Amino acid sequence: MSKKRISLVLLTIIVMMSMILSACGGSKGSSSSGNQTDKNANNSTTGAPQEEVTLTAWIMPNSPKPDKDFMTAMKPYLDQNPNVKLNVTVLDWGSAWTKITTAATSGQGPDILQLGTTWVPAIAAMNGIEDLTDRVEELGGQANYLPASWKTTMIDGSSEVYGVPWFVDARALFYRKDALDKAGLDPATAFKDWDTFKQTLSKLNGIEIEDQKMTAFGVPGKNDWNVPHNIFPWIWAAGGSVFNEDNTKVTFNDQTALEGVMYYTGLANEGLVEKASLEKNSSQIESDFSDGKTAVMVSGAWMIKNFATPEEDGGVGGKTAAQNYGVAALPAGPAGPSTFIGGSHLTIFKGSKHKEAAWDIIKYLSSDEAQLTYSQLSGQLPGKRSVMESLASDPNYKALVEATNYGMSYPSIPQWGPCETALVKYFGNIWDIVAGVSGTYNEASIQKQLDDAANEVSAILNQ
């Protein structure tokens, strides 16, 4: 390993220890309709181990009952392969990075490891996970997955593949149908582009449903774990980017990117977002929408399950919003529509003594049946493109699935962790300005935060 690569990895470890996020973002819950079945999914896959073997898997809290839901998805495989035992450990996102990097450096870890999409390059650079390049064609390879998701299974500039997309986090607009009806708005055109979106929000602002006055748009601010995920879709829709094509220069502070940030934050500055929401996180914004306090929000597929789940089971199925919501793509900006694509991949730990058995389980979790089952349990979109597209017959999923066609992900580089930590800080400062907590809101003050972020991120890239 070169000195430059070693320093890169060390920097990533040191700075990312403080990072509690992953690009999978998201929340809890899910739903889906239909029943697509892979006719071979219930059969033991061809590489299934014949000897007694006990595997360990580290996963994240992807659903309200993550270990139970994971084992439910695995049940058909384990029933067909009684010689295979599987022990599951659920890592908290807040401590997962420390545990995973410790395991990678010590060589003592699980057999199967879930990694958020932005974590794969760093752990791969540490030589902590297996190179799966020669295996992924067994799953159909790149053609079976979203381009934005597939690119995060490798390090930009290299061809080696280190993970298999398990599920996808994509974002879209959730809106109250009854509020649009009362305002005389057609959802087919209300969210078409930035101009119509702002007009729609202006008509929705202050509208009353069931004697409750709504704010037009629910937006989480600086205290959210998704701060960059919330802002970058608007930068991309404006025509901006994170870095240049070879990831050597920061571009998220150029004039085009500024236009995207000013449009999005301007919605709050113009009173279409309650300033108090800028102190909230995504879960609180979702609760406000469910409680009828806001007419529109940005969220993901997990909300569809939450709306379908009774309150006694932890959902919001009994609320008025659950019976009166629709889903639409984010409005197109000057460069067209865009959305954030994150999620998680399945990887094989480098130190595993059961790599063939671990791969067999990953193959099973990539089957149509297992993909659909886990999507229903976790509230995320399936990683496999054909299974994801099978959900589009449900109108609630249609916009989310379509949005993935123009979704974008972050640069797949080992340094992304500390880069994102810097972005969280400076993008958080932007929300302080918008909220009136710090400074005066104008292009100059927002540009300064982007420039300060660019300086810090550039220093990280040049390590």
Coordinates of C-alpha atoms in Angstrom, one line a residue:
M1 CA 0.0 0.0 0.0
S2 CA 1.4 3.4 -0.9
K3 CA 2.2 6.1 1.7
K4 CA -0.4 8.3 0.2
R5 CA -3.1 5.6 0.4
I6 CA -2.0 4.8 4.0
S7 CA -2.3 8.4 5.0
L8 CA -5.7 8.6 3.3
V9 CA -7.0 5.6 5.3
L10 CA -5.6 7.0 8.6
L11 CA -7.3 10.3 7.9
T12 CA -10.5 8.6 7.2
I13 CA -10.4 6.6 10.4
I14 CA -9.5 9.5 12.6
V15 CA -12.1 11.9 11.3
M16 CA -14.9 9.5 10.7
M17 CA -14.8 8.2 14.3
S18 CA -17.0 11.2 15.1
M19 CA -19.3 10.5 12.2
I20 CA -22.7 9.0 13.1
L21 CA -24.2 9.0 9.7
S22 CA -24.3 6.9 6.6
A23 CA -25.5 7.6 3.2
C24 CA -28.2 5.1 3.6
G25 CA -30.0 7.8 5.6
G26 CA -33.5 6.8 6.0
S27 CA -35.8 6.0 8.9
K28 CA -37.8 3.0 9.9
G29 CA -40.6 0.9 8.5
S30 CA -41.8 0.0 4.9
S31 CA -44.5 -1.4 2.8
S32 CA -45.0 -2.8 -0.6
S33 CA -47.6 -4.5 -2.8
G34 CA -47.5 -7.4 -5.2
N35 CA -45.8 -10.7 -4.9
Q36 CA -42.9 -11.3 -7.2
T37 CA -41.3 -14.6 -6.6
D38 CA -38.0 -16.0 -7.9
K39 CA -38.9 -19.6 -8.6
N40 CA -35.5 -20.8 -7.4
A41 CA -35.4 -18.6 -4.3
N42 CA -36.6 -21.2 -1.9
N43 CA -34.1 -23.8 -3.0
S44 CA -30.7 -24.1 -1.7
T45 CA -28.3 -22.1 -3.9
T46 CA -25.7 -24.1 -5.8
G47 CA -22.8 -23.0 -3.5
A48 CA -24.6 -23.8 -0.2
P49 CA -22.2 -25.4 2.3
Q50 CA -22.8 -29.0 3.0
E51 CA -20.9 -29.1 6.3
E52 CA -22.1 -27.7 9.6
V53 CA -21.2 -24.0 9.7
T54 CA -22.1 -21.0 11.9
L55 CA -21.9 -17.6 10.3
T56 CA -22.1 -14.2 11.9
A57 CA -23.7 -11.1 10.3
W58 CA -23.4 -7.5 11.4
I59 CA -26.3 -5.4 10.3
M60 CA -27.7 -1.9 11.2
P61 CA -31.1 -1.0 12.6
N62 CA -32.8 -1.0 9.2
S63 CA -36.3 -1.6 10.6
P64 CA -38.1 -1.4 14.0
K65 CA -37.2 -5.1 14.7
P66 CA -33.9 -5.4 12.7
D67 CA -32.7 -8.8 13.9
K68 CA -36.1 -10.4 13.8
D69 CA -36.8 -8.9 10.4
F70 CA -33.5 -10.1 9.0
M71 CA -34.1 -13.6 10.2
T72 CA -37.6 -13.6 8.8
A73 CA -36.1 -12.8 5.4
M74 CA -33.5 -15.6 5.9
K75 CA -36.0 -18.2 7.0
P76 CA -36.6 -19.9 3.6
Y77 CA -32.8 -20.3 3.1
L78 CA -32.2 -21.6 6.6
D79 CA -35.1 -24.0 6.4
Q80 CA -33.5 -25.4 3.2
N81 CA -30.0 -25.5 4.7
P82 CA -30.4 -26.7 8.3
N83 CA -26.6 -27.2 8.6
V84 CA -26.2 -23.4 8.3
K85 CA -26.6 -21.4 11.5
L86 CA -26.6 -17.6 11.5
N87 CA -25.9 -15.3 14.4
V88 CA -27.0 -11.7 13.9
T89 CA -25.6 -8.6 15.7
V90 CA -27.3 -5.3 15.2
L91 CA -24.9 -2.3 15.3
D92 CA -26.1 1.1 16.2
W93 CA -25.3 3.6 13.5
G94 CA -23.6 5.9 16.1
S95 CA -21.0 3.3 17.1
A96 CA -20.9 1.1 14.0
W97 CA -18.0 3.0 12.3
T98 CA -15.7 2.5 15.3
K99 CA -16.6 -1.2 15.6
I100 CA -16.2 -1.8 11.9
T101 CA -12.8 -0.1 11.6
T102 CA -11.6 -1.8 14.7
A103 CA -12.6 -5.1 13.2
A104 CA -11.0 -4.3 9.9
T105 CA -7.7 -3.4 11.5
S106 CA -7.6 -6.4 13.9
G107 CA -9.0 -8.9 11.4
Q108 CA -11.5 -10.1 14.0
G109 CA -15.1 -9.4 12.7
P110 CA -18.2 -11.0 11.2
D111 CA -18.5 -13.1 8.0
I112 CA -21.2 -10.8 6.5
L113 CA -21.1 -7.1 6.9
Q114 CA -23.7 -4.4 6.0
L115 CA -22.1 -1.2 5.0
G116 CA -23.7 2.1 4.2
T117 CA -22.9 3.1 0.6
T118 CA -20.4 5.8 1.6
W119 CA -18.5 3.5 3.9
V120 CA -17.6 0.9 1.3
P121 CA -14.6 2.8 -0.3
A122 CA -13.0 3.5 3.1
I123 CA -13.3 0.0 4.4
A124 CA -12.1 -1.4 1.0
A125 CA -9.1 0.9 1.1
M126 CA -8.3 -0.5 4.6
N127 CA -8.4 -4.0 3.0
G128 CA -11.2 -4.8 5.4
I129 CA -13.6 -6.5 2.9
E130 CA -13.3 -9.0 0.1
D131 CA -13.0 -8.1 -3.6
L132 CA -16.1 -9.5 -5.2
T133 CA -15.4 -8.6 -8.8
D134 CA -15.2 -12.2 -10.0
R135 CA -18.4 -13.1 -8.2
V136 CA -20.9 -10.4 -9.0
E137 CA -21.7 -11.7 -12.5
E138 CA -23.4 -14.6 -10.7
L139 CA -26.0 -12.0 -9.7
G140 CA -26.3 -10.4 -13.1
G141 CA -23.6 -7.7 -12.4
Q142 CA -24.0 -4.0 -13.0
A143 CA -27.1 -4.3 -15.3
N144 CA -29.2 -5.6 -12.4
Y145 CA -28.7 -2.5 -10.2
L146 CA -29.1 1.3 -10.4
P147 CA -26.1 3.1 -11.8
A148 CA -26.0 5.5 -8.8
S149 CA -26.1 2.5 -6.4
W150 CA -23.6 0.4 -8.4
K151 CA -20.9 3.1 -8.5
T152 CA -20.8 3.0 -4.7
T153 CA -19.8 -0.7 -4.6
M154 CA -16.3 0.4 -5.8
I155 CA -13.7 3.1 -5.4
D156 CA -13.9 5.8 -8.1
G157 CA -11.2 5.2 -10.7
S158 CA -11.0 1.5 -10.0
S159 CA -12.9 -1.5 -11.4
E160 CA -12.9 -3.7 -8.3
V161 CA -16.3 -4.4 -6.8
Y162 CA -16.5 -4.8 -3.0
G163 CA -20.2 -5.0 -2.2
V164 CA -23.7 -6.0 -3.5
P165 CA -26.5 -3.5 -3.3
W166 CA -29.0 -4.8 -0.7
F167 CA -31.5 -1.9 -0.5
V168 CA -31.8 1.6 -1.8
D169 CA -32.7 4.8 -0.1
A170 CA -34.3 7.3 -2.5
R171 CA -36.2 10.5 -1.7
A172 CA -39.4 12.0 -3.1
L173 CA -42.2 14.5 -2.1
F174 CA -45.0 13.3 0.1
Y175 CA -48.0 15.6 0.0
R176 CA -51.5 15.8 1.5
K177 CA -54.1 15.1 -1.3
D178 CA -56.9 16.8 0.7
A179 CA -54.8 20.0 1.1
L180 CA -54.1 20.1 -2.7
D181 CA -57.8 19.5 -3.4
K182 CA -58.8 22.4 -1.1
A183 CA -56.3 24.7 -2.8
G184 CA -57.6 23.7 -6.3
L185 CA -54.2 22.2 -7.3
D186 CA -53.6 19.3 -9.6
P187 CA -50.9 17.0 -8.3
A188 CA -50.0 16.0 -11.8
T189 CA -48.6 19.5 -12.4
A190 CA -48.2 21.1 -8.9
F191 CA -44.7 19.8 -8.5
K192 CA -43.5 19.9 -12.1
D193 CA -40.6 22.3 -11.7
W194 CA -39.1 24.9 -9.3
D195 CA -41.5 27.6 -10.5
T196 CA -44.7 25.6 -10.1
F197 CA -43.4 24.1 -6.8
K198 CA -43.0 27.5 -5.2
Q199 CA -46.4 28.5 -6.5
T200 CA -47.9 25.4 -5.1
L201 CA -46.3 25.9 -1.7
S202 CA -47.6 29.5 -1.7
K203 CA -51.2 28.3 -2.2
L204 CA -50.8 25.6 0.5
N205 CA -49.3 27.8 3.1
G206 CA -51.8 28.4 5.9
I207 CA -54.5 26.1 4.5
E208 CA -56.8 24.6 7.1
I209 CA -57.7 20.9 7.2
E210 CA -59.8 19.6 10.1
D211 CA -59.5 23.0 11.8
Q212 CA -55.7 22.8 11.8
K213 CA -53.7 25.4 9.9
M214 CA -50.8 23.9 7.9
T215 CA -47.4 25.2 7.0
A216 CA -46.7 24.4 3.3
F217 CA -43.3 22.6 3.5
G218 CA -41.7 20.6 6.3
V219 CA -37.9 20.9 6.1
P220 CA -35.4 19.6 8.7
G221 CA -32.5 21.8 9.5
K222 CA -29.0 21.7 11.1
N223 CA -29.9 19.0 13.7
D224 CA -30.7 16.4 11.1
W225 CA -28.5 13.4 10.3
N226 CA -29.2 13.9 6.6
V227 CA -28.1 17.6 6.2
P228 CA -26.0 17.1 3.0
H229 CA -28.6 14.5 1.7
N230 CA -31.3 17.2 2.0
I231 CA -29.4 19.9 0.2
F232 CA -27.5 18.2 -2.6
P233 CA -30.6 17.2 -4.7
W234 CA -31.3 20.9 -5.2
I235 CA -27.6 21.5 -6.1
W236 CA -27.8 18.7 -8.6
A237 CA -31.1 19.9 -10.1
A238 CA -29.5 23.3 -10.6
G239 CA -26.7 21.7 -12.6
G240 CA -24.1 21.7 -9.8
S241 CA -21.9 18.9 -8.6
V242 CA -19.9 17.8 -5.6
F243 CA -16.5 17.6 -7.3
N244 CA -15.2 17.7 -10.9
E245 CA -15.1 14.5 -12.9
D246 CA -11.9 13.1 -11.5
N247 CA -12.6 14.2 -7.9
T248 CA -9.6 16.5 -7.7
K249 CA -11.5 19.8 -7.3
V250 CA -14.4 20.9 -5.2
T251 CA -17.3 22.4 -7.2
F252 CA -20.2 22.5 -4.7
N253 CA -19.3 26.2 -4.0
D254 CA -19.6 27.4 -7.6
Q255 CA -22.3 29.8 -8.9
T256 CA -24.5 27.0 -10.2
A257 CA -24.4 25.1 -6.9
L258 CA -25.2 28.4 -5.0
E259 CA -28.3 28.8 -7.1
G260 CA -29.6 25.4 -6.0
V261 CA -28.9 26.2 -2.3
M262 CA -30.5 29.6 -2.5
Y263 CA -33.6 28.2 -4.1
Y264 CA -34.1 25.5 -1.4
T265 CA -33.2 27.6 1.6
G266 CA -35.1 30.5 0.1
L267 CA -38.3 28.6 0.5
A268 CA -37.8 28.8 4.3
N269 CA -36.6 32.4 4.1
E270 CA -39.9 33.4 2.3
G271 CA -42.0 31.9 5.0
L272 CA -43.1 28.7 3.2
V273 CA -41.3 26.7 5.9
E274 CA -41.9 27.2 9.6
K275 CA -38.6 28.5 11.0
A276 CA -39.0 26.3 14.1
S277 CA -38.7 23.2 11.9
L278 CA -35.1 24.2 11.1
E279 CA -34.2 22.9 14.6
K280 CA -35.8 19.5 13.9
N281 CA -34.6 16.3 12.3
S282 CA -36.2 14.1 9.7
S283 CA -38.2 12.0 12.1
Q284 CA -39.7 15.1 13.7
I285 CA -40.6 16.5 10.3
E286 CA -42.2 13.1 9.4
S287 CA -44.2 13.3 12.6
D288 CA -45.3 16.9 11.8
F289 CA -46.6 15.7 8.4
S290 CA -48.4 12.7 10.0
D291 CA -50.0 15.0 12.5
G292 CA -51.3 17.4 9.9
K293 CA -49.0 20.3 10.6
T294 CA -47.4 20.4 7.2
A295 CA -48.7 19.8 3.7
V296 CA -45.5 18.6 1.9
M297 CA -42.3 17.0 3.0
V298 CA -39.4 15.1 1.5
S299 CA -39.0 11.5 2.6
G300 CA -38.5 7.9 1.5
A301 CA -40.2 4.5 1.1
W302 CA -40.2 3.8 4.8
M303 CA -43.0 6.3 5.2
I304 CA -45.3 4.2 3.0
K305 CA -45.1 1.3 5.5
N306 CA -45.5 3.7 8.4
F307 CA -48.8 4.9 6.9
A308 CA -49.9 1.4 6.4
T309 CA -49.0 0.2 9.9
P310 CA -51.5 0.6 12.8
E311 CA -50.5 3.0 15.6
E312 CA -50.6 0.1 18.1
D313 CA -47.8 -1.5 16.0
G314 CA -45.7 1.6 15.9
G315 CA -47.0 3.1 12.7
V316 CA -49.3 6.1 11.9
G317 CA -52.0 4.2 10.1
G318 CA -54.8 5.7 12.1
K319 CA -54.0 9.3 11.3
T320 CA -55.8 11.4 8.6
A321 CA -52.5 11.8 6.8
A322 CA -52.3 8.1 6.2
Q323 CA -55.5 8.1 4.2
N324 CA -54.8 11.3 2.3
Y325 CA -51.2 11.3 1.1
G326 CA -49.6 11.1 -2.3
V327 CA -46.1 10.8 -3.6
A328 CA -44.4 12.9 -6.3
A329 CA -40.9 13.3 -7.7
L330 CA -38.9 16.3 -6.5
P331 CA -39.5 19.2 -8.9
A332 CA -37.1 19.6 -11.8
G333 CA -34.6 22.4 -11.6
P334 CA -32.8 24.2 -14.5
A335 CA -30.8 21.0 -15.1
G336 CA -33.8 18.6 -14.7
P337 CA -35.0 16.5 -11.8
S338 CA -32.7 14.9 -9.3
T339 CA -32.8 13.0 -6.0
F340 CA -30.4 11.5 -3.5
I341 CA -29.6 7.8 -3.7
G342 CA -28.1 6.0 -0.8
G343 CA -28.7 2.7 0.9
S344 CA -26.6 -0.2 2.1
H345 CA -24.5 -3.0 0.5
L346 CA -23.7 -6.5 1.6
T347 CA -20.0 -7.3 1.9
I348 CA -17.8 -10.2 3.0
F349 CA -15.4 -9.4 5.8
K350 CA -11.8 -10.0 4.8
G351 CA -11.0 -12.0 8.0
S352 CA -14.0 -14.4 7.5
K353 CA -13.2 -18.1 7.6
H354 CA -16.4 -18.9 5.8
K355 CA -16.3 -16.8 2.7
E356 CA -18.0 -19.3 0.4
A357 CA -20.9 -19.8 2.8
A358 CA -21.1 -16.0 3.3
W359 CA -21.3 -15.5 -0.4
D360 CA -24.1 -18.1 -0.7
I361 CA -26.1 -16.1 1.8
I362 CA -25.5 -12.9 -0.1
K363 CA -26.7 -14.6 -3.3
Y364 CA -29.9 -15.7 -1.5
L365 CA -30.5 -12.1 -0.2
S366 CA -30.1 -11.0 -3.8
S367 CA -32.8 -13.3 -5.0
D368 CA -36.2 -11.8 -6.0
E369 CA -38.1 -13.3 -3.1
A370 CA -35.6 -12.2 -0.4
Q371 CA -35.3 -8.8 -2.0
L372 CA -39.1 -8.2 -1.9
T373 CA -39.5 -9.7 1.5
Y374 CA -36.8 -7.6 3.1
S375 CA -38.1 -4.5 1.3
Q376 CA -41.5 -5.1 2.9
L377 CA -39.9 -5.5 6.3
S378 CA -37.3 -2.7 6.3
G379 CA -39.2 0.0 4.4
Q380 CA -36.5 0.6 1.9
L381 CA -36.5 0.0 -1.9
P382 CA -35.0 -3.2 -3.1
G383 CA -31.5 -3.0 -4.4
K384 CA -32.2 -5.2 -7.3
R385 CA -33.6 -3.1 -10.1
S386 CA -36.2 -5.6 -11.5
V387 CA -37.7 -6.1 -8.0
M388 CA -37.8 -2.4 -7.4
E389 CA -39.6 -1.8 -10.7
S390 CA -42.2 -4.4 -9.8
L391 CA -43.4 -2.1 -7.1
A392 CA -44.2 0.7 -9.5
S393 CA -47.7 -0.7 -10.1
D394 CA -48.5 0.7 -6.6
P395 CA -49.1 4.5 -7.1
N396 CA -47.4 5.3 -3.8
Y397 CA -44.2 3.6 -5.0
K398 CA -44.4 4.8 -8.6
A399 CA -42.8 8.2 -8.1
L400 CA -40.1 6.8 -5.8
V401 CA -39.2 4.2 -8.3
E402 CA -39.2 6.6 -11.2
A403 CA -37.0 9.0 -9.2
T404 CA -34.3 6.4 -9.0
N405 CA -33.8 6.8 -12.8
Y406 CA -32.2 10.2 -12.2
G407 CA -30.9 9.7 -8.7
M408 CA -27.4 10.6 -7.8
S409 CA -24.9 9.5 -5.1
Y410 CA -21.8 11.0 -3.6
P411 CA -18.3 10.5 -5.0
S412 CA -17.2 6.9 -4.1
I413 CA -13.9 7.8 -2.5
P414 CA -12.2 6.7 0.8
Q415 CA -12.1 10.2 2.1
W416 CA -15.9 10.8 1.8
G417 CA -16.4 10.3 5.5
P418 CA -14.4 13.3 6.7
C419 CA -15.7 15.3 3.7
E420 CA -19.3 14.7 4.8
T421 CA -18.4 15.6 8.4
A422 CA -17.2 19.0 7.1
L423 CA -20.4 19.4 5.0
V424 CA -22.6 18.7 7.9
K425 CA -20.9 21.5 9.9
Y426 CA -21.0 24.2 7.2
F427 CA -24.4 23.2 5.7
G428 CA -25.7 23.3 9.3
N429 CA -24.3 26.9 9.6
I430 CA -26.4 27.7 6.5
W431 CA -29.5 26.7 8.3
D432 CA -28.5 28.9 11.3
I433 CA -28.4 31.8 8.9
V434 CA -31.7 30.9 7.3
A435 CA -33.3 30.6 10.8
G436 CA -32.0 34.0 11.8
V437 CA -29.7 32.6 14.5
S438 CA -26.5 33.7 12.9
G439 CA -25.8 36.5 10.4
T440 CA -28.0 37.9 7.6
Y441 CA -29.4 35.7 4.9
N442 CA -28.2 36.7 1.5
E443 CA -26.1 35.2 -1.3
A444 CA -22.8 36.5 0.2
S445 CA -23.4 34.9 3.6
I446 CA -24.4 31.5 2.0
Q447 CA -21.5 31.7 -0.4
K448 CA -19.1 32.2 2.5
Q449 CA -20.3 29.0 4.1
L450 CA -19.9 27.1 0.9
D451 CA -16.4 28.5 0.4
D452 CA -15.4 27.6 3.9
A453 CA -16.7 24.1 3.4
A454 CA -14.8 23.9 0.1
N455 CA -11.6 24.9 1.7
E456 CA -11.8 22.2 4.4
V457 CA -12.9 19.5 1.9
S458 CA -10.1 20.5 -0.5
A459 CA -7.6 20.0 2.3
I460 CA -9.0 16.5 2.9
L461 CA -8.8 15.6 -0.8
N462 CA -5.2 16.8 -1.0
Q463 CA -3.9 14.8 2.0

